[in-house]
GROMACS .gro file of C-alpha atoms in nm:
model
  483
    1UNK     CA    1   1.933  -6.174  -5.552
    2UNK     CA    2   2.321  -6.258  -5.397
    3UNK     CA    3   2.467  -5.905  -5.530
    4UNK     CA    4   2.166  -5.726  -5.392
    5UNK     CA    5   2.222  -5.902  -5.127
    6UNK     CA    6   2.593  -5.855  -5.114
    7UNK     CA    7   2.553  -5.439  -5.103
    8UNK     CA    8   2.277  -5.454  -4.881
    9UNK     CA    9   2.539  -5.613  -4.634
   10UNK     CA   10   2.865  -5.425  -4.749
   11UNK     CA   11   2.969  -5.163  -4.460
   12UNK     CA   12   3.004  -4.868  -4.774
   13UNK     CA   13   2.613  -4.816  -4.718
   14UNK     CA   14   2.374  -4.949  -4.418
   15UNK     CA   15   2.061  -4.965  -4.409
   16UNK     CA   16   1.953  -4.802  -4.105
   17UNK     CA   17   1.721  -5.021  -3.879
   18UNK     CA   18   1.377  -4.856  -3.894
   19UNK     CA   19   1.433  -4.895  -4.275
   20UNK     CA   20   1.429  -5.321  -4.326
   21UNK     CA   21   1.085  -5.342  -4.366
   22UNK     CA   22   0.946  -5.677  -4.158
   23UNK     CA   23   0.901  -5.874  -4.498
   24UNK     CA   24   0.850  -5.825  -4.860
   25UNK     CA   25   0.505  -5.790  -4.868
   26UNK     CA   26   0.346  -5.394  -4.884
   27UNK     CA   27   0.225  -5.579  -4.577
   28UNK     CA   28   0.485  -5.535  -4.388
   29UNK     CA   29   0.582  -5.212  -4.533
   30UNK     CA   30   0.293  -4.983  -4.403
   31UNK     CA   31   0.364  -5.177  -4.031
   32UNK     CA   32   0.752  -5.046  -4.048
   33UNK     CA   33   0.593  -4.705  -4.102
   34UNK     CA   34   0.384  -4.741  -3.877
   35UNK     CA   35   0.606  -4.773  -3.620
   36UNK     CA   36   0.833  -4.578  -3.767
   37UNK     CA   37   0.608  -4.272  -3.700
   38UNK     CA   38   0.495  -4.368  -3.329
   39UNK     CA   39   0.828  -4.384  -3.336
   40UNK     CA   40   0.842  -3.997  -3.385
   41UNK     CA   41   0.568  -3.851  -3.209
   42UNK     CA   42   0.693  -4.064  -2.956
   43UNK     CA   43   1.067  -3.865  -2.922
   44UNK     CA   44   0.869  -3.510  -3.017
   45UNK     CA   45   0.636  -3.539  -2.725
   46UNK     CA   46   0.917  -3.602  -2.444
   47UNK     CA   47   1.091  -3.317  -2.574
   48UNK     CA   48   0.790  -3.131  -2.529
   49UNK     CA   49   0.758  -3.234  -2.214
   50UNK     CA   50   1.128  -3.150  -2.133
   51UNK     CA   51   1.061  -2.870  -2.296
   52UNK     CA   52   0.781  -2.715  -2.042
   53UNK     CA   53   0.945  -2.808  -1.721
   54UNK     CA   54   1.156  -2.572  -1.768
   55UNK     CA   55   1.011  -2.373  -1.869
   56UNK     CA   56   0.806  -2.453  -1.483
   57UNK     CA   57   0.850  -2.334  -1.146
   58UNK     CA   58   0.774  -2.524  -0.806
   59UNK     CA   59   0.663  -2.349  -0.560
   60UNK     CA   60   0.549  -2.487  -0.215
   61UNK     CA   61   0.422  -2.340  -0.014
   62UNK     CA   62   0.336  -2.528   0.330
   63UNK     CA   63   0.173  -2.832   0.223
   64UNK     CA   64   0.046  -2.712  -0.072
   65UNK     CA   65   0.303  -2.685  -0.418
   66UNK     CA   66   0.237  -2.546  -0.677
   67UNK     CA   67   0.392  -2.532  -1.093
   68UNK     CA   68   0.348  -2.175  -1.222
   69UNK     CA   69   0.550  -2.061  -1.565
   70UNK     CA   70   0.898  -1.896  -1.532
   71UNK     CA   71   0.872  -1.560  -1.641
   72UNK     CA   72   0.973  -1.482  -2.009
   73UNK     CA   73   0.969  -1.815  -2.104
   74UNK     CA   74   0.997  -1.783  -2.440
   75UNK     CA   75   1.300  -1.952  -2.598
   76UNK     CA   76   1.535  -1.600  -2.512
   77UNK     CA   77   1.889  -1.765  -2.507
   78UNK     CA   78   1.860  -1.696  -2.913
   79UNK     CA   79   1.821  -1.365  -2.819
   80UNK     CA   80   2.147  -1.391  -2.538
   81UNK     CA   81   2.307  -1.545  -2.788
   82UNK     CA   82   2.198  -1.255  -3.095
   83UNK     CA   83   2.308  -1.004  -2.796
   84UNK     CA   84   2.630  -1.230  -2.597
   85UNK     CA   85   2.769  -1.164  -3.021
   86UNK     CA   86   2.710  -0.783  -3.052
   87UNK     CA   87   2.817  -0.758  -2.683
   88UNK     CA   88   3.143  -0.982  -2.574
   89UNK     CA   89   3.177  -0.838  -2.283
   90UNK     CA   90   2.872  -0.858  -2.105
   91UNK     CA   91   2.761  -1.071  -1.869
   92UNK     CA   92   2.440  -1.254  -1.996
   93UNK     CA   93   2.323  -1.473  -1.714
   94UNK     CA   94   2.147  -1.371  -1.454
   95UNK     CA   95   2.427  -1.478  -1.150
   96UNK     CA   96   2.685  -1.248  -1.279
   97UNK     CA   97   2.411  -0.960  -1.226
   98UNK     CA   98   2.493  -0.675  -1.059
   99UNK     CA   99   2.892  -0.717  -1.112
  100UNK     CA  100   3.060  -0.531  -1.374
  101UNK     CA  101   3.241  -0.701  -1.655
  102UNK     CA  102   3.599  -0.666  -1.727
  103UNK     CA  103   3.614  -0.400  -2.033
  104UNK     CA  104   3.262  -0.160  -1.948
  105UNK     CA  105   3.295   0.057  -1.719
  106UNK     CA  106   3.096   0.007  -1.375
  107UNK     CA  107   2.921   0.362  -1.298
  108UNK     CA  108   2.717   0.451  -1.591
  109UNK     CA  109   2.561   0.840  -1.582
  110UNK     CA  110   2.339   0.989  -1.726
  111UNK     CA  111   2.405   1.247  -2.041
  112UNK     CA  112   2.469   1.541  -1.914
  113UNK     CA  113   2.752   1.398  -1.641
  114UNK     CA  114   2.929   1.316  -2.034
  115UNK     CA  115   2.874   1.705  -2.115
  116UNK     CA  116   3.063   1.838  -1.794
  117UNK     CA  117   3.339   2.069  -1.875
  118UNK     CA  118   3.674   2.132  -1.714
  119UNK     CA  119   3.564   2.451  -1.680
  120UNK     CA  120   3.231   2.455  -1.524
  121UNK     CA  121   3.197   2.684  -1.249
  122UNK     CA  122   2.828   2.474  -1.161
  123UNK     CA  123   2.691   2.168  -1.255
  124UNK     CA  124   2.367   2.040  -1.202
  125UNK     CA  125   2.252   1.679  -1.306
  126UNK     CA  126   1.885   1.663  -1.237
  127UNK     CA  127   1.780   1.243  -1.358
  128UNK     CA  128   1.616   1.135  -1.494
  129UNK     CA  129   1.408   0.774  -1.568
  130UNK     CA  130   1.644   0.547  -1.689
  131UNK     CA  131   1.925   0.769  -1.692
  132UNK     CA  132   1.967   0.816  -1.287
  133UNK     CA  133   2.343   0.798  -1.108
  134UNK     CA  134   2.358   0.489  -0.864
  135UNK     CA  135   2.759   0.558  -0.668
  136UNK     CA  136   2.996   0.896  -0.708
  137UNK     CA  137   3.358   0.725  -0.732
  138UNK     CA  138   3.680   0.935  -0.860
  139UNK     CA  139   3.614   0.878  -1.204
  140UNK     CA  140   3.310   1.140  -1.158
  141UNK     CA  141   3.526   1.395  -0.963
  142UNK     CA  142   3.826   1.395  -1.293
  143UNK     CA  143   3.499   1.506  -1.478
  144UNK     CA  144   3.496   1.831  -1.242
  145UNK     CA  145   3.662   2.104  -1.188
  146UNK     CA  146   3.855   2.124  -0.908
  147UNK     CA  147   3.735   2.488  -0.829
  148UNK     CA  148   3.367   2.388  -0.863
  149UNK     CA  149   3.102   2.585  -0.670
  150UNK     CA  150   2.794   2.520  -0.764
  151UNK     CA  151   2.651   2.139  -0.697
  152UNK     CA  152   2.352   1.945  -0.796
  153UNK     CA  153   2.264   1.593  -0.769
  154UNK     CA  154   1.888   1.566  -0.781
  155UNK     CA  155   1.685   1.222  -0.792
  156UNK     CA  156   1.885   1.000  -0.829
  157UNK     CA  157   1.992   0.684  -0.638
  158UNK     CA  158   2.316   0.808  -0.462
  159UNK     CA  159   2.362   0.624  -0.096
  160UNK     CA  160   2.665   0.750  -0.035
  161UNK     CA  161   2.860   1.057  -0.084
  162UNK     CA  162   3.222   1.015  -0.173
  163UNK     CA  163   3.442   1.200  -0.400
  164UNK     CA  164   3.372   1.519  -0.309
  165UNK     CA  165   3.692   1.562  -0.097
  166UNK     CA  166   3.833   1.748  -0.474
  167UNK     CA  167   3.576   2.026  -0.436
  168UNK     CA  168   3.654   2.283  -0.201
  169UNK     CA  169   3.529   2.567  -0.311
  170UNK     CA  170   3.127   2.495  -0.300
  171UNK     CA  171   2.946   2.739  -0.227
  172UNK     CA  172   2.639   2.562  -0.262
  173UNK     CA  173   2.538   2.121  -0.258
  174UNK     CA  174   2.255   2.010  -0.313
  175UNK     CA  175   2.167   1.562  -0.281
  176UNK     CA  176   1.789   1.612  -0.226
  177UNK     CA  177   1.532   1.309  -0.318
  178UNK     CA  178   1.887   1.026  -0.269
  179UNK     CA  179   1.958   0.758  -0.079
  180UNK     CA  180   2.166   0.917   0.142
  181UNK     CA  181   2.205   0.633   0.517
  182UNK     CA  182   2.450   0.914   0.589
  183UNK     CA  183   2.665   1.249   0.575
  184UNK     CA  184   2.977   1.222   0.495
  185UNK     CA  185   3.273   1.458   0.671
  186UNK     CA  186   3.268   1.844   0.516
  187UNK     CA  187   3.542   1.995   0.748
  188UNK     CA  188   3.680   2.071   0.337
  189UNK     CA  189   3.348   2.257   0.344
  190UNK     CA  190   3.445   2.430   0.667
  191UNK     CA  191   3.525   2.800   0.498
  192UNK     CA  192   3.351   2.777   0.178
  193UNK     CA  193   2.981   2.634   0.207
  194UNK     CA  194   2.697   2.842   0.187
  195UNK     CA  195   2.376   2.672   0.079
  196UNK     CA  196   2.348   2.223   0.149
  197UNK     CA  197   2.030   2.027   0.099
  198UNK     CA  198   1.941   1.702   0.149
  199UNK     CA  199   1.600   1.692   0.176
  200UNK     CA  200   1.481   1.400   0.094
  201UNK     CA  201   1.707   1.100   0.165
  202UNK     CA  202   1.751   0.823   0.459
  203UNK     CA  203   2.008   1.033   0.757
  204UNK     CA  204   2.006   0.922   1.028
  205UNK     CA  205   2.254   1.195   1.175
  206UNK     CA  206   2.255   1.549   1.115
  207UNK     CA  207   2.661   1.626   1.415
  208UNK     CA  208   2.873   1.627   1.077
  209UNK     CA  209   2.684   1.986   0.943
  210UNK     CA  210   2.889   2.112   1.237
  211UNK     CA  211   3.217   2.249   1.066
  212UNK     CA  212   3.028   2.443   0.837
  213UNK     CA  213   3.014   2.771   1.074
  214UNK     CA  214   2.933   3.026   0.824
  215UNK     CA  215   2.694   2.787   0.612
  216UNK     CA  216   2.311   3.004   0.500
  217UNK     CA  217   2.084   2.805   0.441
  218UNK     CA  218   2.027   2.397   0.587
  219UNK     CA  219   1.754   2.201   0.433
  220UNK     CA  220   1.749   1.863   0.558
  221UNK     CA  221   1.382   1.737   0.557
  222UNK     CA  222   1.215   1.440   0.542
  223UNK     CA  223   1.511   1.201   0.690
  224UNK     CA  224   1.482   1.046   0.936
  225UNK     CA  225   1.664   1.244   1.269
  226UNK     CA  226   1.511   1.149   1.601
  227UNK     CA  227   1.699   1.469   1.692
  228UNK     CA  228   1.783   1.843   1.698
  229UNK     CA  229   2.185   1.811   1.656
  230UNK     CA  230   2.517   2.015   1.523
  231UNK     CA  231   2.351   2.354   1.499
  232UNK     CA  232   2.481   2.555   1.743
  233UNK     CA  233   2.784   2.672   1.619
  234UNK     CA  234   2.597   2.844   1.267
  235UNK     CA  235   2.511   3.135   1.319
  236UNK     CA  236   2.507   3.287   0.984
  237UNK     CA  237   2.203   2.990   0.939
  238UNK     CA  238   1.871   3.186   0.852
  239UNK     CA  239   1.741   2.919   0.731
  240UNK     CA  240   1.611   2.583   0.879
  241UNK     CA  241   1.430   2.317   0.714
  242UNK     CA  242   1.400   1.976   0.929
  243UNK     CA  243   1.016   1.939   0.825
  244UNK     CA  244   0.911   1.578   0.805
  245UNK     CA  245   1.134   1.347   1.011
  246UNK     CA  246   1.089   1.181   1.398
  247UNK     CA  247   1.206   1.500   1.559
  248UNK     CA  248   1.069   1.464   1.945
  249UNK     CA  249   1.166   1.842   2.074
  250UNK     CA  250   1.291   2.165   2.013
  251UNK     CA  251   1.683   2.131   2.215
  252UNK     CA  252   1.683   2.520   2.296
  253UNK     CA  253   2.058   2.435   2.393
  254UNK     CA  254   2.119   2.415   2.017
  255UNK     CA  255   1.811   2.621   1.872
  256UNK     CA  256   2.020   2.912   2.149
  257UNK     CA  257   2.332   2.935   1.869
  258UNK     CA  258   2.075   3.003   1.648
  259UNK     CA  259   2.065   3.424   1.684
  260UNK     CA  260   2.030   3.513   1.279
  261UNK     CA  261   1.768   3.201   1.211
  262UNK     CA  262   1.547   3.464   0.974
  263UNK     CA  263   1.299   3.090   0.959
  264UNK     CA  264   1.221   2.784   1.112
  265UNK     CA  265   1.089   2.518   1.052
  266UNK     CA  266   0.959   2.203   1.169
  267UNK     CA  267   0.681   2.053   1.062
  268UNK     CA  268   0.578   1.700   1.070
  269UNK     CA  269   0.733   1.581   1.354
  270UNK     CA  270   0.603   1.471   1.693
  271UNK     CA  271   0.709   1.827   1.897
  272UNK     CA  272   0.450   1.842   2.228
  273UNK     CA  273   0.563   2.155   2.294
  274UNK     CA  274   0.716   2.531   2.142
  275UNK     CA  275   1.018   2.548   2.365
  276UNK     CA  276   1.397   2.728   2.293
  277UNK     CA  277   1.314   3.091   2.122
  278UNK     CA  278   1.491   3.332   2.366
  279UNK     CA  279   1.728   3.348   2.100
  280UNK     CA  280   1.656   3.414   1.819
  281UNK     CA  281   1.569   3.856   1.744
  282UNK     CA  282   1.572   3.776   1.446
  283UNK     CA  283   1.288   3.523   1.321
  284UNK     CA  284   1.067   3.612   1.060
  285UNK     CA  285   0.925   3.350   0.997
  286UNK     CA  286   0.834   3.014   1.239
  287UNK     CA  287   0.655   2.644   1.091
  288UNK     CA  288   0.582   2.421   1.416
  289UNK     CA  289   0.211   2.258   1.244
  290UNK     CA  290   0.150   1.904   1.174
  291UNK     CA  291   0.274   1.840   1.519
  292UNK     CA  292   0.187   1.628   1.895
  293UNK     CA  293   0.118   2.066   1.990
  294UNK     CA  294  -0.183   2.117   2.255
  295UNK     CA  295  -0.170   2.499   2.351
  296UNK     CA  296   0.094   2.811   2.217
  297UNK     CA  297   0.298   2.841   2.529
  298UNK     CA  298   0.664   2.975   2.547
  299UNK     CA  299   0.640   3.262   2.385
  300UNK     CA  300   0.721   3.515   2.615
  301UNK     CA  301   1.002   3.663   2.480
  302UNK     CA  302   0.938   3.966   2.291
  303UNK     CA  303   0.983   3.900   1.867
  304UNK     CA  304   0.922   4.218   1.733
  305UNK     CA  305   1.053   4.076   1.394
  306UNK     CA  306   0.781   3.744   1.349
  307UNK     CA  307   0.604   3.787   1.071
  308UNK     CA  308   0.434   3.453   0.987
  309UNK     CA  309   0.355   3.077   1.217
  310UNK     CA  310   0.198   2.826   1.138
  311UNK     CA  311   0.065   2.615   1.299
  312UNK     CA  312  -0.198   2.380   1.180
  313UNK     CA  313  -0.275   2.023   1.222
  314UNK     CA  314  -0.232   2.061   1.607
  315UNK     CA  315  -0.453   1.994   1.879
  316UNK     CA  316  -0.504   2.300   2.035
  317UNK     CA  317  -0.802   2.433   2.188
  318UNK     CA  318  -0.945   2.748   2.319
  319UNK     CA  319  -0.727   2.797   2.596
  320UNK     CA  320  -0.417   2.670   2.427
  321UNK     CA  321  -0.445   2.972   2.230
  322UNK     CA  322  -0.580   3.228   2.512
  323UNK     CA  323  -0.174   3.123   2.657
  324UNK     CA  324  -0.093   3.308   2.437
  325UNK     CA  325  -0.282   3.626   2.519
  326UNK     CA  326  -0.080   3.945   2.396
  327UNK     CA  327  -0.002   3.871   2.081
  328UNK     CA  328   0.006   4.205   2.046
  329UNK     CA  329   0.220   4.308   2.207
  330UNK     CA  330   0.518   4.031   2.164
  331UNK     CA  331   0.438   4.017   1.807
  332UNK     CA  332   0.348   4.380   1.709
  333UNK     CA  333   0.449   4.319   1.292
  334UNK     CA  334   0.261   3.960   1.302
  335UNK     CA  335   0.100   3.889   0.992
  336UNK     CA  336  -0.003   3.584   0.889
  337UNK     CA  337  -0.192   3.361   1.191
  338UNK     CA  338  -0.205   3.024   1.030
  339UNK     CA  339  -0.429   2.708   1.307
  340UNK     CA  340  -0.581   2.519   1.068
  341UNK     CA  341  -0.730   2.170   1.122
  342UNK     CA  342  -0.749   2.271   1.530
  343UNK     CA  343  -1.000   2.249   1.831
  344UNK     CA  344  -1.046   2.645   1.824
  345UNK     CA  345  -1.391   2.773   1.918
  346UNK     CA  346  -1.372   3.138   1.954
  347UNK     CA  347  -1.134   3.408   1.740
  348UNK     CA  348  -1.137   3.596   2.007
  349UNK     CA  349  -0.683   3.554   2.061
  350UNK     CA  350  -0.653   3.767   1.719
  351UNK     CA  351  -0.869   4.023   1.784
  352UNK     CA  352  -0.612   4.278   1.848
  353UNK     CA  353  -0.352   4.196   1.582
  354UNK     CA  354  -0.330   4.521   1.475
  355UNK     CA  355  -0.083   4.399   1.157
  356UNK     CA  356  -0.253   4.111   1.082
  357UNK     CA  357  -0.285   4.111   0.766
  358UNK     CA  358  -0.378   3.699   0.668
  359UNK     CA  359  -0.632   3.437   0.958
  360UNK     CA  360  -0.676   3.083   0.832
  361UNK     CA  361  -0.834   2.948   1.097
  362UNK     CA  362  -1.061   2.637   0.826
  363UNK     CA  363  -1.168   2.363   0.978
  364UNK     CA  364  -1.194   2.451   1.368
  365UNK     CA  365  -1.531   2.411   1.566
  366UNK     CA  366  -1.616   2.762   1.463
  367UNK     CA  367  -2.031   2.730   1.527
  368UNK     CA  368  -2.243   3.072   1.525
  369UNK     CA  369  -2.162   3.480   1.425
  370UNK     CA  370  -2.105   3.481   1.821
  371UNK     CA  371  -1.781   3.299   1.752
  372UNK     CA  372  -1.608   3.558   1.518
  373UNK     CA  373  -1.774   3.912   1.660
  374UNK     CA  374  -1.427   3.956   1.797
  375UNK     CA  375  -1.359   3.988   1.397
  376UNK     CA  376  -1.517   4.304   1.428
  377UNK     CA  377  -1.395   4.662   1.341
  378UNK     CA  378  -1.503   4.946   1.424
  379UNK     CA  379  -1.641   5.080   1.186
  380UNK     CA  380  -1.826   4.826   1.151
  381UNK     CA  381  -1.931   4.968   1.602
  382UNK     CA  382  -1.693   4.618   1.694
  383UNK     CA  383  -1.360   4.658   1.837
  384UNK     CA  384  -1.096   4.453   1.711
  385UNK     CA  385  -0.775   4.611   1.615
  386UNK     CA  386  -0.753   4.422   1.307
  387UNK     CA  387  -0.802   4.677   1.009
  388UNK     CA  388  -0.551   4.553   0.767
  389UNK     CA  389  -0.730   4.190   0.730
  390UNK     CA  390  -0.790   4.123   0.389
  391UNK     CA  391  -0.774   3.740   0.401
  392UNK     CA  392  -0.968   3.477   0.613
  393UNK     CA  393  -1.090   3.165   0.553
  394UNK     CA  394  -1.352   2.973   0.779
  395UNK     CA  395  -1.442   2.713   0.554
  396UNK     CA  396  -1.530   2.361   0.761
  397UNK     CA  397  -1.709   2.525   1.046
  398UNK     CA  398  -2.016   2.501   1.114
  399UNK     CA  399  -2.039   2.907   1.069
  400UNK     CA  400  -1.981   2.871   0.773
  401UNK     CA  401  -2.290   2.705   0.716
  402UNK     CA  402  -2.501   3.009   0.823
  403UNK     CA  403  -2.692   3.181   0.580
  404UNK     CA  404  -2.542   3.402   0.337
  405UNK     CA  405  -2.205   3.390   0.624
  406UNK     CA  406  -1.974   3.578   0.420
  407UNK     CA  407  -2.204   3.832   0.360
  408UNK     CA  408  -2.223   3.911   0.679
  409UNK     CA  409  -1.857   3.842   0.752
  410UNK     CA  410  -1.819   4.139   0.483
  411UNK     CA  411  -2.061   4.375   0.686
  412UNK     CA  412  -1.828   4.336   1.028
  413UNK     CA  413  -1.469   4.341   0.866
  414UNK     CA  414  -1.513   4.616   0.552
  415UNK     CA  415  -1.099   4.546   0.483
  416UNK     CA  416  -1.193   4.194   0.354
  417UNK     CA  417  -1.078   4.110  -0.007
  418UNK     CA  418  -1.136   3.792   0.014
  419UNK     CA  419  -1.346   3.510   0.230
  420UNK     CA  420  -1.215   3.160   0.193
  421UNK     CA  421  -1.123   3.086  -0.123
  422UNK     CA  422  -1.374   3.366  -0.276
  423UNK     CA  423  -1.264   3.704  -0.410
  424UNK     CA  424  -1.535   3.936  -0.277
  425UNK     CA  425  -1.370   4.265  -0.361
  426UNK     CA  426  -1.006   4.361  -0.521
  427UNK     CA  427  -0.718   4.335  -0.259
  428UNK     CA  428  -0.593   4.687  -0.228
  429UNK     CA  429  -0.974   4.802  -0.223
  430UNK     CA  430  -1.010   5.124  -0.013
  431UNK     CA  431  -1.344   5.106   0.147
  432UNK     CA  432  -1.506   5.470   0.300
  433UNK     CA  433  -1.766   5.386   0.573
  434UNK     CA  434  -1.965   5.032   0.667
  435UNK     CA  435  -2.003   4.835   0.373
  436UNK     CA  436  -2.384   4.698   0.372
  437UNK     CA  437  -2.285   4.433   0.116
  438UNK     CA  438  -2.046   4.432  -0.078
  439UNK     CA  439  -2.024   4.699  -0.409
  440UNK     CA  440  -2.369   4.695  -0.373
  441UNK     CA  441  -2.517   4.992  -0.466
  442UNK     CA  442  -2.745   5.206  -0.257
  443UNK     CA  443  -2.514   5.111   0.030
  444UNK     CA  444  -2.417   5.332   0.258
  445UNK     CA  445  -2.029   5.216   0.236
  446UNK     CA  446  -1.924   5.263  -0.106
  447UNK     CA  447  -1.569   5.124  -0.232
  448UNK     CA  448  -1.322   5.315  -0.435
  449UNK     CA  449  -1.209   5.001  -0.695
  450UNK     CA  450  -0.867   5.017  -0.803
  451UNK     CA  451  -0.895   4.788  -0.974
  452UNK     CA  452  -1.059   4.565  -1.205
  453UNK     CA  453  -1.415   4.541  -1.087
  454UNK     CA  454  -1.454   4.145  -0.944
  455UNK     CA  455  -1.709   3.960  -1.147
  456UNK     CA  456  -1.945   3.960  -0.824
  457UNK     CA  457  -1.950   4.287  -0.822
  458UNK     CA  458  -2.012   4.340  -1.195
  459UNK     CA  459  -2.347   4.103  -1.118
  460UNK     CA  460  -2.454   4.285  -0.858
  461UNK     CA  461  -2.514   4.613  -1.098
  462UNK     CA  462  -2.668   4.365  -1.373
  463UNK     CA  463  -2.970   4.290  -1.122
  464UNK     CA  464  -2.977   4.645  -0.993
  465UNK     CA  465  -2.983   4.749  -1.366
  466UNK     CA  466  -3.259   4.506  -1.451
  467UNK     CA  467  -3.431   4.579  -1.176
  468UNK     CA  468  -3.430   4.970  -1.269
  469UNK     CA  469  -3.560   4.930  -1.597
  470UNK     CA  470  -3.862   4.690  -1.473
  471UNK     CA  471  -3.961   4.952  -1.230
  472UNK     CA  472  -3.921   5.244  -1.484
  473UNK     CA  473  -4.133   4.982  -1.737
  474UNK     CA  474  -4.427   4.965  -1.492
  475UNK     CA  475  -4.383   5.354  -1.498
  476UNK     CA  476  -4.468   5.362  -1.789
  477UNK     CA  477  -4.736   5.146  -1.835
  478UNK     CA  478  -4.909   5.281  -1.501
  479UNK     CA  479  -4.825   5.627  -1.688
  480UNK     CA  480  -5.007   5.528  -2.000
  481UNK     CA  481  -5.344   5.287  -1.838
  482UNK     CA  482  -5.452   5.675  -1.607
  483UNK     CA  483  -5.417   5.810  -1.910
   0.00000   0.00000   0.00000
């Protein structure tokens, strides 16, 4: 016993306090085990509470305190340790998010950029999911040929035009669908640049384009422009798209210098009046749709070249449209007119457009056939000179609900090949005489088909054949019964 006591008190093999029995008997051993288990259980509960508390984010809304689990509250530190061992130079903590690590390139480029060769004269890098250029720098320009002629960086998240000074021979620069906030100086491209596309960005000032006197195509649609500026001296410009901005005025002073302009797209702005077209003697297409127009005005100049005019989704009424009376004289080559979604009640303004091929007036307030009668062609007893008219869109007007309205319209305008989205005869089909119903056998007009017959035409032929067979069968039965 003395030896055991001495060994128990020795420092070489101490006995933990939790393992010393409370008494020498079995009851003492049982009580000691229970105390030990309770202490372990209590310790585990405290550790669990601390762990849960770390995974709870407390947010105060006024006097209300809300506890919610932190996103990704699982033991992510284990993954971080694993990643840290594989990528020792990459920071893993949120505090360094967005800050470049010492030995890691600050910009990640899509694989397309890595494939650029120094002798390439055209570079096209289209952003894909997860592979977008964030910004340009000398690292990017160093990958490209200094004599680069075409650079396309579409659908990325670039905010600044920088690192482009090296490219002095660019003919085409496209940064469509980025987040560019401002145009950089384009002086180094003043002589070479021909096409500039900066659509779908957040640009507020277009003045820097003024130096590019050889520019032929300019696209700055879907930005935040409030006025037209910087284009007065661009005498070589042939196409310009300023749609979907915040422009309120068609600045005649700026537009007057575009003497070679062929296409002007300025739809979806806040324009209240058409103006500034006096000097645009080569204009072929004019788009001012989705604005705030109430009348067609300031078209006194004879624009013999104008072929297409798009004025849909405005507030133009009959009086406003009739102010354009004389369109046939001013625009003898006008072939496409779109006045859909306005406030028209008659087709009178379009009656004498002898070159008109397509007329879009759907979604107006044209109620009866009397309001459409202005389109009657001479062969049908009318006086309209629109003898080339092939397509008419009248859907979503009250008159479109009239019984057989397409049939009657086809009788009035024999040159038509399409009414709304319905093809009534092949395009280019020649109509001799006044066709009373489209392709119906026995009609006074004969359709000389220049293409494959339409489904409607074949259906009518089928119906006629069935009727003829019924008549012949009835005649045969009558003859047999009489004999």
